[in-house]
Amino acid sequence: MQHAWPNTSDACYAITHPDSCGITGMSRRTCGFRHATTSLCTGKRIVTSIADCGPQTDLFCGERTCCGGNCASNRVIDFTPAAFSALGLSLSSGLSPVSIDVA
């Protein structure tokens, strides 16, 4: 199971610009680095590895998604369909709030 991360390199960061959304101090993580992610909707936790640069965070500044009273803003991780489904989420929902930790 894999995901994209907006700070895999200088070139990636120049495309995704998470700093434009007020996200500062985002750690540089390269392909293969593993994050643990917990769905704020289902409570399920998975570990995925970085496979690509993305998402283009600056295009979605301030975007907010909620599940019950749990909300998150700004896209900073993009999962493969298998990883998104493993979080117990429907692919048709498209977005879901999560918390991200170092695995």
Short mmCIF file of C-alpha atoms in Angstrom, two decimals:
data_model
loop_
_atom_site.label_atom_id
_atom_site.label_comp_id
_atom_site.label_asym_id
_atom_site.label_seq_id
_atom_site.Cartn_x
_atom_site.Cartn_y
_atom_site.Cartn_z
CA MET A 1 0.00 0.00 0.00
CA GLN A 2 1.36 3.36 -1.04
CA HIS A 3 0.80 7.11 -0.98
CA ALA A 4 2.08 10.37 -2.44
CA TRP A 5 3.78 13.03 -0.27
CA PRO A 6 4.25 16.72 -1.20
CA ASN A 7 7.86 17.06 -0.02
CA THR A 8 9.85 14.21 -1.55
CA SER A 9 12.40 16.56 -3.17
CA ASP A 10 13.04 20.22 -3.98
CA ALA A 11 11.40 19.70 -7.38
CA CYS A 12 8.33 18.11 -5.79
CA TYR A 13 7.99 20.87 -3.20
CA ALA A 14 8.23 23.48 -5.99
CA ILE A 15 5.15 21.89 -7.59
CA THR A 16 3.02 21.16 -4.50
CA HIS A 17 3.77 24.27 -2.38
CA PRO A 18 2.22 23.17 0.94
CA ASP A 19 3.71 26.35 2.44
CA SER A 20 1.18 28.34 0.38
CA CYS A 21 -1.50 26.81 2.63
CA GLY A 22 0.33 27.71 5.83
CA ILE A 23 1.84 24.25 6.25
CA THR A 24 5.38 24.96 7.43
CA GLY A 25 8.09 22.62 8.59
CA MET A 26 6.82 19.69 6.53
CA SER A 27 9.48 17.00 6.71
CA ARG A 28 11.34 15.93 3.59
CA ARG A 29 10.57 12.25 3.04
CA THR A 30 11.67 10.28 0.01
CA CYS A 31 10.21 7.30 -1.78
CA GLY A 32 9.97 4.25 0.44
CA PHE A 33 9.50 6.21 3.69
CA ARG A 34 6.61 4.85 5.70
CA HIS A 35 3.80 6.81 7.33
CA ALA A 36 1.12 5.46 9.65
CA THR A 37 -2.26 6.99 8.93
CA THR A 38 -5.44 6.76 10.98
CA SER A 39 -8.85 7.48 9.50
CA LEU A 40 -10.75 9.98 11.64
CA CYS A 41 -13.97 8.39 10.30
CA THR A 42 -13.36 4.69 10.88
CA GLY A 43 -10.51 4.65 13.40
CA LYS A 44 -8.60 2.18 11.19
CA ARG A 45 -4.83 2.63 11.00
CA ILE A 46 -2.61 1.56 8.11
CA VAL A 47 1.05 1.91 7.20
CA THR A 48 1.89 2.96 3.66
CA SER A 49 5.10 3.92 1.87
CA ILE A 50 5.76 6.95 -0.29
CA ALA A 51 5.71 6.10 -3.99
CA ASP A 52 5.29 9.50 -5.62
CA CYS A 53 5.20 13.28 -5.28
CA GLY A 54 1.81 14.81 -4.54
CA PRO A 55 -0.86 15.88 -4.00
CA GLN A 56 -0.64 19.42 -5.34
CA THR A 57 -1.53 20.87 -1.95
CA ASP A 58 -1.57 24.51 -3.06
CA LEU A 59 -4.57 23.88 -5.33
CA PHE A 60 -6.69 22.90 -2.33
CA CYS A 61 -5.68 25.44 0.36
CA GLY A 62 -8.33 25.67 3.04
CA GLU A 63 -10.31 22.73 1.69
CA ARG A 64 -11.92 21.00 4.65
CA THR A 65 -13.42 17.54 4.97
CA CYS A 66 -15.27 16.20 7.99
CA CYS A 67 -16.62 12.96 9.33
CA GLY A 68 -18.96 13.53 12.24
CA GLY A 69 -17.16 16.10 14.37
CA ASN A 70 -13.69 15.14 13.09
CA CYS A 71 -12.33 17.49 10.45
CA ALA A 72 -9.06 18.08 8.59
CA SER A 73 -7.91 20.77 6.17
CA ASN A 74 -5.54 20.84 3.18
CA ARG A 75 -4.57 17.78 1.17
CA VAL A 76 -1.16 16.52 2.25
CA ILE A 77 -1.38 12.82 1.42
CA ASP A 78 -2.84 10.94 -1.52
CA PHE A 79 -3.45 7.18 -1.22
CA THR A 80 -3.63 4.44 -3.80
CA PRO A 81 -7.14 2.97 -4.08
CA ALA A 82 -6.03 -0.12 -2.11
CA ALA A 83 -4.72 1.98 0.78
CA PHE A 84 -7.81 4.23 0.84
CA SER A 85 -10.05 1.15 0.95
CA ALA A 86 -7.91 -0.42 3.70
CA LEU A 87 -8.80 2.58 5.87
CA GLY A 88 -12.39 1.33 5.62
CA LEU A 89 -13.40 4.17 3.33
CA SER A 90 -15.49 4.09 0.17
CA LEU A 91 -13.62 5.14 -2.96
CA SER A 92 -16.70 7.11 -4.01
CA SER A 93 -16.26 9.44 -1.03
CA GLY A 94 -12.97 10.69 -2.50
CA LEU A 95 -11.78 12.63 0.56
CA SER A 96 -11.57 11.80 4.23
CA PRO A 97 -9.94 13.38 7.27
CA VAL A 98 -6.93 11.49 8.63
CA SER A 99 -4.08 11.88 11.09
CA ILE A 100 -0.57 11.06 9.87
CA ASP A 101 2.37 9.80 11.97
CA VAL A 102 5.82 8.42 11.29
CA ALA A 103 5.53 4.62 11.19
#
